[in-house]
Short mmCIF file of C-alpha atoms in Angstrom, two decimals:
data_model
loop_
_atom_site.label_atom_id
_atom_site.label_comp_id
_atom_site.label_asym_id
_atom_site.label_seq_id
_atom_site.Cartn_x
_atom_site.Cartn_y
_atom_site.Cartn_z
CA MET A 7 0.11 0.18 -0.03
CA GLU A 8 0.97 3.18 -0.67
CA SER A 9 1.12 6.66 1.39
CA ALA A 10 -0.26 9.91 0.43
CA SER A 11 2.96 11.73 -0.21
CA THR A 12 1.86 14.84 -1.01
CA PHE A 13 -0.70 15.37 1.79
CA ASP A 14 -0.30 17.77 4.24
CA ILE A 15 -1.96 16.55 7.40
CA SER A 16 -0.85 19.64 9.59
CA THR A 17 -3.98 21.19 8.37
CA ALA A 18 -6.45 17.99 8.22
CA PHE A 19 -7.66 18.37 11.84
CA ALA A 20 -8.89 22.13 11.64
CA ASP A 21 -10.43 20.96 7.97
CA VAL A 22 -12.36 18.22 9.47
CA GLN A 23 -13.56 20.43 12.36
CA ALA A 24 -14.84 22.90 10.32
CA HIS A 25 -16.45 20.67 7.78
CA VAL A 26 -18.42 18.86 10.56
CA ASP A 27 -19.11 21.97 12.14
CA LYS A 28 -20.92 23.01 8.80
CA LEU A 29 -23.06 19.78 8.71
CA SER A 30 -24.31 20.25 12.00
CA PRO A 31 -27.68 21.79 11.48
CA GLU A 32 -28.40 18.96 8.75
CA LEU A 33 -27.08 16.08 11.08
CA ARG A 34 -29.19 17.43 13.85
CA ILE A 35 -31.94 16.87 11.57
CA LEU A 36 -31.44 13.82 10.72
CA SER A 37 -31.03 12.49 14.04
CA MET A 38 -34.16 13.87 15.64
CA ALA A 39 -35.99 12.47 12.52
CA ILE A 40 -34.98 9.20 13.48
CA TRP A 41 -35.51 9.61 17.42
CA ASN A 42 -38.74 10.78 16.60
CA ARG A 43 -39.79 8.03 14.42
CA PRO A 44 -38.48 4.87 16.18
CA GLU A 45 -38.28 1.56 14.01
CA THR A 46 -37.07 -1.87 15.76
CA ALA A 47 -34.89 -4.51 14.39
CA TYR A 48 -35.36 -5.20 10.66
CA GLU A 49 -37.81 -2.31 10.25
CA GLU A 50 -35.90 0.76 9.85
CA HIS A 51 -37.51 1.80 6.36
CA PHE A 52 -37.89 5.31 7.43
CA ALA A 53 -34.34 5.72 8.48
CA HIS A 54 -32.74 3.77 5.79
CA SER A 55 -34.45 5.84 3.00
CA LEU A 56 -33.45 8.96 5.01
CA LEU A 57 -29.83 8.13 5.52
CA THR A 58 -29.53 6.89 1.38
CA ASP A 59 -30.95 9.69 0.38
CA PHE A 60 -28.75 12.08 2.39
CA LEU A 61 -25.76 10.33 1.41
CA ALA A 62 -26.43 10.02 -2.23
CA GLY A 63 -27.27 13.85 -2.24
CA LYS A 64 -23.50 14.47 -0.53
CA GLY A 65 -21.77 12.76 -3.90
CA PHE A 66 -21.60 9.23 -2.56
CA THR A 67 -22.33 6.00 -4.48
CA VAL A 68 -25.28 4.21 -2.73
CA THR A 69 -26.21 0.91 -2.41
CA ARG A 70 -29.59 0.31 -0.88
CA HIS A 71 -31.13 -2.74 0.74
CA PHE A 72 -27.34 -4.03 0.96
CA HIS A 73 -27.60 -7.86 1.54
CA LEU A 74 -30.40 -6.78 4.09
CA PRO A 75 -33.93 -4.81 3.25
CA THR A 76 -32.62 -2.33 5.71
CA ALA A 77 -29.07 -1.99 5.20
CA PHE A 78 -26.83 0.06 2.62
CA ARG A 79 -23.48 0.90 1.91
CA ALA A 80 -22.61 4.44 0.67
CA GLU A 81 -18.97 4.82 -0.48
CA PHE A 82 -16.36 7.64 -2.34
CA GLN A 83 -13.18 7.13 -3.57
CA SER A 84 -10.61 9.37 -4.31
CA ALA A 85 -9.85 10.27 -7.97
CA HIS A 86 -6.74 8.21 -8.38
CA PHE A 87 -7.92 5.30 -5.78
CA ASP A 88 -6.34 2.01 -6.59
CA PRO A 89 -8.07 -1.22 -4.39
CA ALA A 90 -4.45 -2.65 -4.62
CA ARG A 91 -2.44 0.46 -4.02
CA HIS A 92 -4.89 2.32 -1.01
CA TYR A 93 -6.54 1.68 1.89
CA THR A 94 -10.67 1.75 2.45
CA VAL A 95 -12.33 2.97 5.83
CA ALA A 96 -15.64 1.93 6.68
CA TYR A 97 -17.76 3.90 9.53
CA LEU A 98 -20.87 2.01 10.82
CA SER A 99 -24.02 3.65 11.61
CA GLU A 100 -26.96 1.82 13.50
CA TYR A 101 -30.62 3.15 13.59
CA ASP A 102 -32.63 0.50 15.06
CA SER A 103 -34.73 1.47 18.10
CA LEU A 104 -35.86 -0.51 21.49
CA PRO A 105 -39.48 -2.08 21.42
CA VAL A 106 -41.69 0.13 23.62
CA ILE A 107 -39.21 2.91 24.59
CA GLY A 108 -37.80 3.89 21.63
CA HIS A 109 -34.36 5.35 21.23
CA ALA A 110 -33.18 4.95 24.48
CA CYS A 111 -30.01 3.33 23.52
CA GLY A 112 -29.26 6.37 21.46
CA HIS A 113 -28.87 5.03 17.92
CA ASN A 114 -30.11 8.17 16.24
CA LEU A 115 -26.29 9.40 17.44
CA ILE A 116 -24.69 6.63 16.15
CA ALA A 117 -26.46 7.09 12.78
CA ILE A 118 -25.11 10.56 12.78
CA CYS A 119 -21.87 9.83 14.23
CA GLY A 120 -21.11 7.35 11.00
CA VAL A 121 -22.84 9.46 8.42
CA GLY A 122 -20.36 12.85 9.80
CA SER A 123 -17.23 11.03 9.89
CA ALA A 124 -17.54 9.48 6.52
CA LEU A 125 -18.82 12.91 5.02
CA ALA A 126 -15.86 14.86 6.66
CA LEU A 127 -13.13 11.92 5.43
CA GLN A 128 -14.86 12.63 2.10
CA SER A 129 -14.20 16.23 2.32
CA LEU A 130 -10.48 15.40 1.75
CA LEU A 131 -10.72 12.86 -0.19
CA ARG A 132 -12.71 14.98 -2.72
CA ILE A 133 -10.70 18.25 -2.88
CA GLY A 134 -7.29 17.10 -4.46
CA THR A 135 -5.62 17.47 -1.28
CA GLY A 136 -3.13 14.27 -2.15
CA LEU A 137 -5.05 12.07 0.21
CA GLU A 138 -6.13 8.70 -1.74
CA GLY A 139 -8.05 6.25 -0.40
CA ARG A 140 -11.68 5.03 -0.06
CA VAL A 141 -14.68 5.66 2.85
CA ILE A 142 -17.30 4.00 3.25
CA CYS A 143 -20.60 4.58 5.41
CA LEU A 144 -22.20 1.09 6.02
CA GLY A 145 -26.09 1.19 7.52
CA THR A 146 -25.94 -1.80 9.91
CA PRO A 147 -29.53 -2.55 11.03
CA ALA A 148 -30.56 -4.28 14.15
CA GLU A 149 -27.96 -4.37 16.77
CA GLU A 150 -30.62 -4.58 19.14
CA THR A 151 -31.53 -8.10 18.58
CA SER A 152 -29.63 -10.56 16.63
CA GLY A 153 -26.87 -8.41 15.24
CA GLY A 154 -27.30 -7.14 11.74
CA LYS A 155 -23.57 -6.85 11.23
CA ILE A 156 -23.32 -10.63 12.09
CA ASP A 157 -25.46 -10.83 8.84
CA LEU A 158 -23.23 -8.65 7.01
CA LEU A 159 -20.44 -10.70 7.70
CA ASN A 160 -21.77 -13.55 6.64
CA ALA A 161 -22.64 -12.31 3.52
CA GLY A 162 -19.35 -10.85 2.82
CA ALA A 163 -20.48 -6.96 3.24
CA PHE A 164 -16.91 -6.20 4.98
CA VAL A 165 -14.73 -7.49 2.04
CA GLY A 166 -12.31 -4.76 0.82
CA ILE A 167 -12.54 -3.21 3.74
CA ASP A 168 -9.30 -2.56 5.92
CA PHE A 169 -10.41 -0.79 8.73
CA CYS A 170 -13.99 -0.08 10.51
CA MET A 171 -15.02 2.35 13.49
CA MET A 172 -18.00 3.20 15.37
CA ALA A 173 -19.23 5.06 18.35
CA HIS A 174 -21.72 4.40 21.15
CA PRO A 175 -22.94 6.91 23.36
CA SER A 176 -22.91 6.47 27.49
CA GLY A 177 -22.62 8.49 30.11
CA VAL A 178 -18.89 8.05 30.41
CA ASN A 179 -15.69 8.23 28.09
CA ILE A 180 -13.95 4.68 27.47
CA THR A 181 -11.42 4.21 24.15
CA LYS A 182 -11.57 0.39 24.36
CA PRO A 183 -15.05 -0.64 26.51
CA ASP A 184 -15.14 -4.54 27.82
CA PHE A 185 -17.72 -5.15 25.35
CA ILE A 186 -17.93 -9.32 26.15
CA GLY A 187 -19.25 -12.25 24.24
CA LEU A 188 -22.89 -13.00 24.25
CA LEU A 189 -25.14 -16.32 23.83
CA GLU A 190 -29.17 -15.79 24.30
CA CYS A 191 -31.38 -19.16 24.85
CA GLU A 192 -35.25 -19.17 24.48
CA VAL A 193 -36.70 -21.86 26.55
CA GLU A 194 -40.02 -23.34 26.87
CA PHE A 195 -41.48 -25.99 29.07
CA PHE A 196 -44.04 -28.16 28.33
CA GLY A 197 -46.22 -29.90 31.15
CA LYS A 198 -49.15 -32.36 31.24
CA ASP A 199 -52.24 -30.47 32.98
CA ASN A 200 -53.01 -27.06 32.97
CA ASP A 201 -51.40 -24.70 35.99
CA ALA A 202 -54.42 -23.15 36.23
CA GLY A 203 -56.83 -25.74 36.90
CA PRO A 204 -59.33 -26.41 39.61
CA GLU A 205 -56.95 -29.36 40.73
CA PRO A 206 -53.32 -28.36 40.27
CA TRP A 207 -51.99 -30.68 43.12
CA SER A 208 -52.93 -33.51 40.79
CA SER A 209 -50.44 -32.56 38.12
CA SER A 210 -47.44 -34.40 38.16
CA ALA A 211 -45.64 -32.23 35.77
CA SER A 212 -45.99 -28.44 36.02
CA ALA A 213 -44.35 -26.08 33.61
CA THR A 214 -44.64 -23.21 35.85
CA ASP A 215 -42.95 -25.07 38.75
CA ALA A 216 -39.74 -25.93 36.15
CA ALA A 217 -39.59 -22.38 35.05
CA VAL A 218 -39.28 -21.10 38.62
CA LEU A 219 -37.10 -24.00 39.62
CA LEU A 220 -34.70 -23.20 36.62
CA TYR A 221 -34.30 -19.56 37.75
CA THR A 222 -33.75 -20.36 41.03
CA SER A 223 -30.93 -23.02 39.85
CA LEU A 224 -29.20 -20.45 37.76
CA SER A 225 -29.49 -17.67 40.84
CA LEU A 226 -27.64 -20.08 42.94
CA LEU A 227 -25.22 -20.81 40.12
CA ARG A 228 -24.05 -17.25 39.69
CA GLN A 229 -22.43 -17.02 42.86
CA LYS A 230 -19.90 -19.49 41.63
CA LEU A 231 -19.24 -17.88 38.51
CA ASN A 232 -15.71 -15.97 37.62
CA ALA A 233 -15.33 -12.53 37.22
CA GLY A 234 -16.83 -11.20 34.09
CA ASN A 235 -19.29 -14.25 33.38
CA GLN A 236 -22.93 -13.66 33.48
CA ILE A 237 -26.27 -15.24 33.36
CA HIS A 238 -29.50 -13.49 33.85
CA GLY A 239 -32.98 -14.22 32.17
CA VAL A 240 -36.98 -13.52 32.68
CA ILE A 241 -39.68 -15.52 33.05
CA PHE A 242 -41.95 -14.19 30.04
CA GLU A 243 -44.79 -16.66 30.62
CA ALA A 244 -46.26 -18.88 32.96
CA GLY A 245 -49.18 -20.19 34.82
CA LYS A 246 -51.64 -18.97 32.06
CA PRO A 247 -54.73 -21.29 31.16
CA GLN A 248 -53.72 -22.91 27.84
CA PRO A 249 -55.95 -23.67 24.99
CA THR A 250 -54.77 -27.24 25.09
CA GLY A 251 -55.51 -27.40 28.56
CA LYS A 252 -51.73 -28.32 29.49
CA SER A 253 -49.45 -26.42 31.08
CA TYR A 254 -46.75 -24.14 29.78
CA ALA A 255 -43.76 -21.57 30.58
CA LYS A 256 -41.39 -19.53 28.36
CA CYS A 257 -38.31 -17.70 29.68
CA HIS A 258 -35.27 -16.24 27.96
CA TYR A 259 -31.56 -16.29 29.10
CA TYR A 260 -28.58 -14.37 28.33
CA MET A 261 -25.25 -15.75 29.15
CA ARG A 262 -22.06 -13.41 28.81
CA THR A 263 -18.71 -14.19 28.94
CA PRO A 264 -15.00 -12.44 27.91
CA THR A 265 -14.15 -15.97 26.02
CA VAL A 266 -15.57 -18.92 24.11
CA PRO A 267 -13.75 -21.11 26.16
CA GLU A 268 -15.69 -19.40 29.23
CA MET A 269 -18.91 -19.40 27.04
CA ASP A 270 -18.70 -23.10 26.52
CA THR A 271 -18.02 -23.64 30.42
CA LEU A 272 -21.24 -21.50 30.96
CA LYS A 273 -23.33 -23.01 28.47
CA GLN A 274 -22.49 -26.68 29.62
CA SER A 275 -23.49 -25.87 33.39
CA PHE A 276 -26.76 -23.98 32.07
CA GLN A 277 -27.70 -26.90 29.80
CA ALA A 278 -27.13 -29.50 33.12
CA ALA A 279 -29.56 -27.05 34.95
CA LEU A 280 -32.00 -27.27 32.34
CA ASP A 281 -31.89 -30.54 31.97
CA SER A 282 -32.04 -31.34 35.23
CA THR A 283 -34.74 -29.04 35.92
CA ALA A 284 -37.00 -30.96 33.25
CA LEU A 285 -36.39 -34.13 34.86
CA ILE A 286 -37.41 -33.41 38.10
CA CYS A 287 -40.58 -31.49 37.15
CA GLY A 288 -41.37 -34.29 34.60
CA CYS A 289 -41.59 -31.41 32.08
CA THR A 290 -40.41 -31.72 28.26
CA VAL A 291 -38.20 -28.79 27.34
CA LYS A 292 -37.26 -26.85 24.05
CA ARG A 293 -34.24 -24.90 24.00
CA GLU A 294 -33.58 -22.40 21.11
CA TYR A 295 -30.10 -20.77 21.01
CA ALA A 296 -29.17 -17.52 19.05
CA ILE A 297 -28.02 -18.52 15.59
CA ALA A 298 -24.75 -16.29 15.98
CA PRO A 299 -23.45 -15.27 19.22
CA PHE A 300 -22.18 -12.06 19.69
CA GLU A 301 -18.15 -11.89 19.68
CA GLY A 302 -16.31 -10.11 22.52
CA LEU A 303 -14.72 -6.60 21.29
CA ILE A 304 -11.17 -6.30 19.95
CA SER A 305 -10.06 -2.78 20.19
CA ASN A 306 -7.10 -2.24 17.98
CA GLN A 307 -4.33 -0.40 20.07
CA LEU A 308 -3.03 1.69 17.05
CA MET A 309 -6.19 2.86 16.04
CA ALA A 310 -7.33 3.41 19.74
CA SER A 311 -3.97 5.74 20.33
CA LEU A 312 -4.95 7.60 17.20
CA TYR A 313 -8.46 8.32 18.62
CA ASP A 314 -7.39 9.59 21.70
CA LYS A 315 -4.86 11.77 20.15
CA TYR A 316 -7.49 13.65 18.78
CA ALA A 317 -10.32 13.26 21.12
CA GLN A 318 -8.14 14.56 23.93
CA GLN A 319 -7.95 17.78 22.22
CA LEU A 320 -11.85 17.89 22.19
CA GLY A 321 -11.80 17.53 25.49
CA PHE A 322 -12.73 13.84 25.84
CA ASP A 323 -10.78 11.61 28.72
CA SER A 324 -10.88 8.21 28.95
CA PRO A 325 -10.29 7.37 32.68
CA ASP A 326 -9.82 3.97 34.09
CA LEU A 327 -13.08 2.40 35.23
CA PRO A 328 -14.01 -0.87 35.82
CA PRO A 329 -15.16 -2.99 33.40
CA SER A 330 -19.10 -2.67 32.29
CA TYR A 331 -19.30 -6.46 30.44
CA GLY A 332 -22.27 -5.15 27.64
CA SER A 333 -22.20 -7.00 24.56
CA THR A 334 -22.22 -5.51 20.64
CA ASP A 335 -21.99 -6.96 16.90
CA MET A 336 -19.70 -4.70 16.58
CA GLY A 337 -17.46 -7.69 18.46
CA ASN A 338 -18.21 -10.01 15.49
CA VAL A 339 -16.81 -7.38 13.07
CA SER A 340 -13.84 -6.60 15.44
CA ASN A 341 -12.76 -10.29 15.06
CA ASN A 342 -12.66 -10.08 11.56
CA LEU A 343 -10.63 -7.08 10.65
CA PRO A 344 -9.13 -4.13 12.43
CA GLY A 345 -11.72 -2.08 14.45
CA LEU A 346 -12.33 0.51 17.17
CA HIS A 347 -15.60 1.03 19.04
CA PRO A 348 -15.04 3.76 21.68
CA VAL A 349 -18.12 5.07 24.09
CA TYR A 350 -18.91 8.45 25.13
CA SER A 351 -21.01 10.23 27.35
CA ILE A 352 -23.87 12.05 26.41
CA GLY A 353 -24.63 13.63 30.22
CA GLU A 354 -24.40 12.54 33.45
CA SER A 355 -21.95 9.26 34.33
CA THR A 356 -24.98 7.88 36.03
CA LEU A 357 -26.57 7.42 32.85
CA THR A 358 -27.95 4.17 32.23
CA LEU A 359 -28.70 2.71 28.60
CA HIS A 360 -32.32 1.76 27.77
CA THR A 361 -33.87 3.87 30.06
CA GLU A 362 -36.48 6.57 29.94
CA ASP A 363 -33.61 9.16 31.06
CA PHE A 364 -30.99 7.88 28.21
CA LYS A 365 -33.81 8.28 25.85
CA ALA A 366 -34.49 11.81 26.88
CA ALA A 367 -30.54 12.42 27.13
CA ALA A 368 -30.12 11.12 23.51
CA ALA A 369 -32.38 14.01 22.04
CA THR A 370 -30.37 16.71 24.07
CA ALA A 371 -28.03 19.62 22.36
CA TYR A 372 -25.24 18.55 24.60
CA ALA A 373 -25.61 14.87 22.76
CA HIS A 374 -25.29 16.15 19.19
CA THR A 375 -22.24 18.37 20.30
CA ALA A 376 -20.66 15.27 21.66
CA THR A 377 -21.61 13.17 18.95
CA LEU A 378 -20.04 15.59 16.43
CA ASN A 379 -16.69 15.56 18.41
CA ILE A 380 -16.53 12.04 18.39
CA ALA A 381 -17.45 12.10 14.72
CA LYS A 382 -14.27 14.41 14.13
CA SER A 383 -12.05 12.24 15.83
CA LEU A 384 -12.95 8.82 14.16
CA ALA A 385 -12.80 11.24 10.99
CA MET A 386 -9.13 11.91 11.70
CA VAL A 387 -8.04 7.88 12.54
CA GLY A 388 -9.18 7.59 9.07
CA VAL A 389 -7.34 10.14 7.67
CA GLU A 390 -4.05 8.93 9.75
CA LEU A 391 -4.92 5.42 8.45
CA LEU A 392 -5.27 6.60 5.02
CA SER A 393 -2.32 8.89 4.52
CA ASN A 394 0.44 7.20 6.70
CA THR A 395 1.41 3.60 5.42
CA THR A 396 3.28 2.76 8.52
CA SER A 397 0.27 3.66 10.87
CA ALA A 398 -2.09 1.45 8.79
CA GLN A 399 0.52 -1.37 8.71
CA SER A 400 0.45 -0.95 12.30
CA ALA A 401 -2.92 -1.38 12.92
CA LYS A 402 -2.90 -4.29 10.86
CA LEU A 403 -0.31 -6.09 12.82
CA ALA A 404 -1.66 -5.24 15.94
CA PHE A 405 -5.02 -6.84 14.58
CA SER A 406 -2.80 -10.03 13.61
CA LEU A 407 -1.13 -10.13 16.88
CA SER A 408 -4.30 -9.03 19.12
CA PRO A 409 -5.65 -11.49 22.04
CA ALA A 410 -8.46 -13.21 20.20
CA SER A 411 -11.76 -12.92 22.34
CA CYS A 412 -13.56 -15.66 20.44
CA PHE A 413 -12.83 -18.54 18.24
CA GLN A 414 -13.93 -18.42 14.79
CA LYS A 415 -13.97 -21.42 11.80
CA ALA A 416 -10.38 -22.36 11.75
CA VAL A 417 -8.59 -23.41 8.36
CA PHE A 418 -8.11 -26.82 9.72
CA ILE A 419 -10.78 -29.49 9.28
CA LYS A 420 -8.92 -32.04 11.53
CA GLN A 421 -7.07 -31.24 14.35
CA PRO A 422 -3.09 -31.63 13.71
CA ASN A 423 -0.97 -33.44 16.13
CA TYR A 424 0.08 -30.36 18.31
CA ASP A 425 2.27 -33.01 20.49
CA LYS A 426 3.83 -34.45 17.40
CA LEU A 427 4.93 -30.97 16.20
CA LEU A 428 5.46 -28.95 19.37
CA GLY A 429 6.63 -31.60 21.90
CA GLU A 430 4.59 -32.40 25.06
CA LYS A 431 5.27 -29.27 27.07
CA MET A 432 4.30 -26.73 24.53
CA ALA A 433 1.17 -28.59 23.16
CA LEU A 434 -1.67 -26.42 22.54
CA ARG A 435 -5.58 -27.31 22.99
CA PHE A 436 -7.26 -26.83 19.34
CA GLY A 437 -9.46 -23.80 19.34
CA SER A 438 -8.26 -22.55 22.74
CA MET A 439 -4.58 -21.43 22.56
CA LEU A 440 -4.18 -20.60 18.69
CA LYS A 441 -6.49 -19.80 16.20
CA ILE A 442 -5.86 -19.46 11.95
CA ARG A 443 -8.41 -16.64 11.19
CA PRO A 444 -10.02 -16.83 8.00
CA LEU A 445 -11.27 -13.87 6.24
CA SER A 446 -15.17 -13.83 4.88
CA MET A 447 -14.21 -13.78 1.13
CA PRO A 448 -10.88 -14.99 0.15
CA THR A 449 -11.33 -14.33 -3.53
CA ALA A 450 -11.59 -10.37 -2.66
CA ILE A 451 -7.89 -10.62 -1.11
CA ARG A 452 -5.17 -8.47 -2.58
CA THR A 453 -1.29 -9.47 -2.28
CA VAL A 454 -0.16 -5.90 -1.28
CA GLU A 455 -2.97 -6.29 1.67
CA PHE A 456 -0.46 -8.47 3.78
CA THR A 457 2.69 -6.49 3.33
CA GLN A 458 5.10 -7.94 5.92
CA GLY A 459 7.68 -6.37 8.10
CA ARG A 460 11.23 -7.46 7.21
CA GLU A 461 11.60 -8.76 10.67
CA ASN A 462 8.89 -11.18 10.00
CA ASP A 463 10.14 -12.46 6.48
CA ASP A 464 11.53 -15.57 7.88
CA LEU A 465 7.97 -16.74 9.16
CA THR A 466 6.83 -17.27 5.75
CA ASP A 467 9.71 -19.73 4.42
CA CYS A 468 7.45 -22.97 4.61
CA PRO A 469 6.63 -24.11 0.84
CA ILE A 470 2.50 -23.60 0.11
CA PRO A 471 0.83 -26.15 -1.60
CA PRO A 472 -1.93 -25.31 -4.00
CA CYS A 473 -5.30 -25.58 -2.16
CA PRO A 474 -8.39 -26.36 -4.49
CA LYS A 475 -10.98 -25.42 -1.28
CA ILE A 476 -9.91 -21.90 -1.43
CA LYS A 477 -11.58 -20.21 -4.38
CA PHE A 478 -9.73 -17.32 -6.18
CA SER A 479 -11.43 -14.62 -8.44
CA PRO A 480 -10.78 -15.28 -12.19
CA LYS A 481 -7.82 -12.72 -11.92
CA TYR A 482 -6.25 -14.13 -10.06
CA ASP A 483 -6.99 -18.10 -10.51
CA ASN A 484 -4.02 -18.84 -12.90
CA ASP A 485 -1.53 -16.55 -11.25
CA HIS A 486 0.93 -18.90 -9.14
CA ALA A 487 3.07 -16.52 -7.58
CA TYR A 488 -0.33 -14.72 -5.89
CA LYS A 489 -1.50 -17.47 -5.04
CA THR A 490 1.76 -18.48 -3.32
CA LYS A 491 2.10 -15.58 -1.78
CA PHE A 492 -1.67 -14.90 -0.82
CA TYR A 493 -1.31 -18.71 1.19
CA LYS A 494 1.77 -17.65 3.05
CA ASP A 495 0.44 -14.39 4.16
CA TYR A 496 -3.06 -15.50 4.35
CA LEU A 497 -1.74 -17.83 7.15
CA LEU A 498 0.66 -15.26 8.53
CA HIS A 499 -1.48 -12.39 9.45
CA ASN A 500 -4.51 -14.62 10.28
CA VAL A 501 -2.86 -16.21 13.75
CA HIS A 502 -4.08 -15.00 16.72
CA MET A 503 -3.31 -15.95 20.45
CA GLU A 504 -5.71 -16.14 22.99
CA LYS A 505 -5.57 -14.02 25.88
CA ASN A 506 -4.61 -16.17 28.69
CA LEU A 507 -1.67 -17.62 26.58
CA ILE A 508 -0.38 -14.22 25.36
CA ASN A 509 -0.34 -12.93 29.07
CA THR A 510 1.73 -15.75 30.36
CA ILE A 511 4.24 -15.46 27.58
CA LYS A 512 7.00 -12.60 28.19
CA SER A 513 9.59 -13.86 25.24
CA LYS A 514 8.56 -12.27 22.11
CA LYS A 515 10.77 -15.02 20.35
CA GLU A 516 8.58 -17.32 21.89
CA LYS A 517 5.38 -15.92 20.80
CA LEU A 518 6.87 -15.86 17.24
CA GLY A 519 7.80 -19.53 17.74
CA LEU A 520 4.12 -20.31 18.53
CA ILE A 521 2.98 -18.11 15.41
CA ARG A 522 5.19 -20.53 13.16
CA ALA A 523 3.89 -23.70 14.69
CA ALA A 524 0.68 -22.58 13.73
CA ILE A 525 1.79 -21.46 10.07
CA GLN A 526 3.46 -25.19 9.95
CA MET A 527 0.30 -26.89 11.13
CA ALA A 528 -1.83 -24.75 8.86
CA THR A 529 0.30 -25.81 5.64
CA ALA A 530 0.15 -29.35 6.80
CA GLU A 531 -3.54 -28.86 6.41
CA LEU A 532 -3.56 -27.37 3.04
CA ALA A 533 -1.23 -30.11 1.72
CA GLU A 534 -3.86 -32.35 2.70
CA LEU A 535 -6.55 -30.52 1.33
CA SER A 536 -4.75 -30.26 -1.90
CA GLY A 537 -4.33 -33.71 -1.85
CA SER A 538 -0.28 -33.87 -1.25
CA SER A 539 1.27 -37.29 0.11
CA THR A 540 0.96 -37.92 3.32
CA ASP A 541 4.92 -38.20 3.52
CA HIS A 542 5.08 -34.33 2.58
CA THR A 543 2.39 -33.56 4.83
CA GLU A 544 4.88 -34.93 7.66
CA SER A 545 7.70 -33.41 6.45
CA HIS A 546 6.22 -30.05 7.53
CA GLN A 547 4.64 -31.26 10.61
CA THR A 548 8.18 -32.36 11.98
CA GLN A 549 10.29 -29.67 10.83
CA LYS A 550 12.01 -27.46 13.05
CA PRO A 551 11.12 -23.74 12.58
CA LYS A 552 14.45 -21.77 12.63
CA GLU A 553 14.96 -18.94 15.38
CA SER A 554 13.76 -15.43 14.17
CA PRO A 555 14.86 -11.89 15.29
CA GLU A 556 12.58 -10.43 18.12
CA CYS A 557 10.10 -8.27 16.95
CA THR A 558 10.80 -4.46 17.17
#
């Protein structure tokens, strides 16, 4: 990737501030229009039309109904933008409301924050300043329910995006909030006789009893959970007369943990409580888990530092506060590409999301001004990334080595023999220590996206066999040199270490050794997939990685 050698960043912040301030009246109209007309998940038709019409009028190329009926993609690129040489920055807008209470989560502000940041960056890309790149405003519905960003990720909507950002209103300022993983489960109990019948004592299977017993059991379980692990729920329905004459109860539970291994453990405890409750009460039970759980947020360290640099100039600090443990579908995005999701104050520190007080605060002039200042800061992060190749590459490297809070599909189809490769002392449990992070759509990956630092060149000395399981676009399908480099870069830059491992390793050489080991394991798997001989695969598994200089 190339930097904008002729771009003068010294005046950019003043230009960004002036442009956002000029847009303030229009953004205020957008915000209040959305606030006054709340729409719940996947029903945000008014907000979708309002925002897409506005962005189209500002010179963006807009794709309406982008993969989802109420999602959109609005993009603008510099005159000489080349996807092989320049970066793409995306700002995310949310605009769904809560049922009944309306915009008590401030998504009207998130909507204009994303739009304002994108417009500010566009203003520098369009006037011939020497800044080259592409800016995207991505409209992401349904954060409050199943998570529209997860649907968009699965549809490939983030392909070709190098960095993504958004911000959420709150009662406090936090650059790197502790958003953790979330798994929801809907539970239904089916008993025998109606709980509201004239002789309830005759029923040997009460769904209401089961709902109450499960609630009590999980309340006791909470005492034994590790810090940061949560489980809570609500009984939606119990004890009502049913047309079938049978006892029925319905509950909804939420499980939150920082990491997937912890989530697996908590889910096992939840299921044990569920099954034993059904057995004791003589009921049948139906459970339905969320299709795609929210993953923990990975805040990119380099992007966070750039954000602080500008936000602090606008009066924002990021105090050392105790973790809050909320959840967001932006966590899933941040597990796929470098991302940032700060929260910022729109009022008193006692403000709580999803309340009438927060809804009122989201409509104030104070909240509007705070949102514009955050939009300016995020816009400048984009400017820094587009104008400075070193910053952009550092952000990508920080992402590659970030502690992974959750584990997605691995490259491996089968578990490699870690003991054989690493020896007994360094053996790693699959899925809990190291992961290979696949991208959503490998066909869109460009070689230059994975430029490597010189000190890491020797990490890619493993020969990479062709793999028919990974499909390339026609442009690159017959380019063997491209494919070889793709495999090497793909493996190196998608190795991530889980938090509890990276925190226990002091030596950078040892970390690099583990990364090299993971590359070798993935190489062996690629060899298997491509139909290479067993002997060839084994030679890679037993090859001892050579020493590498420490990263600087």
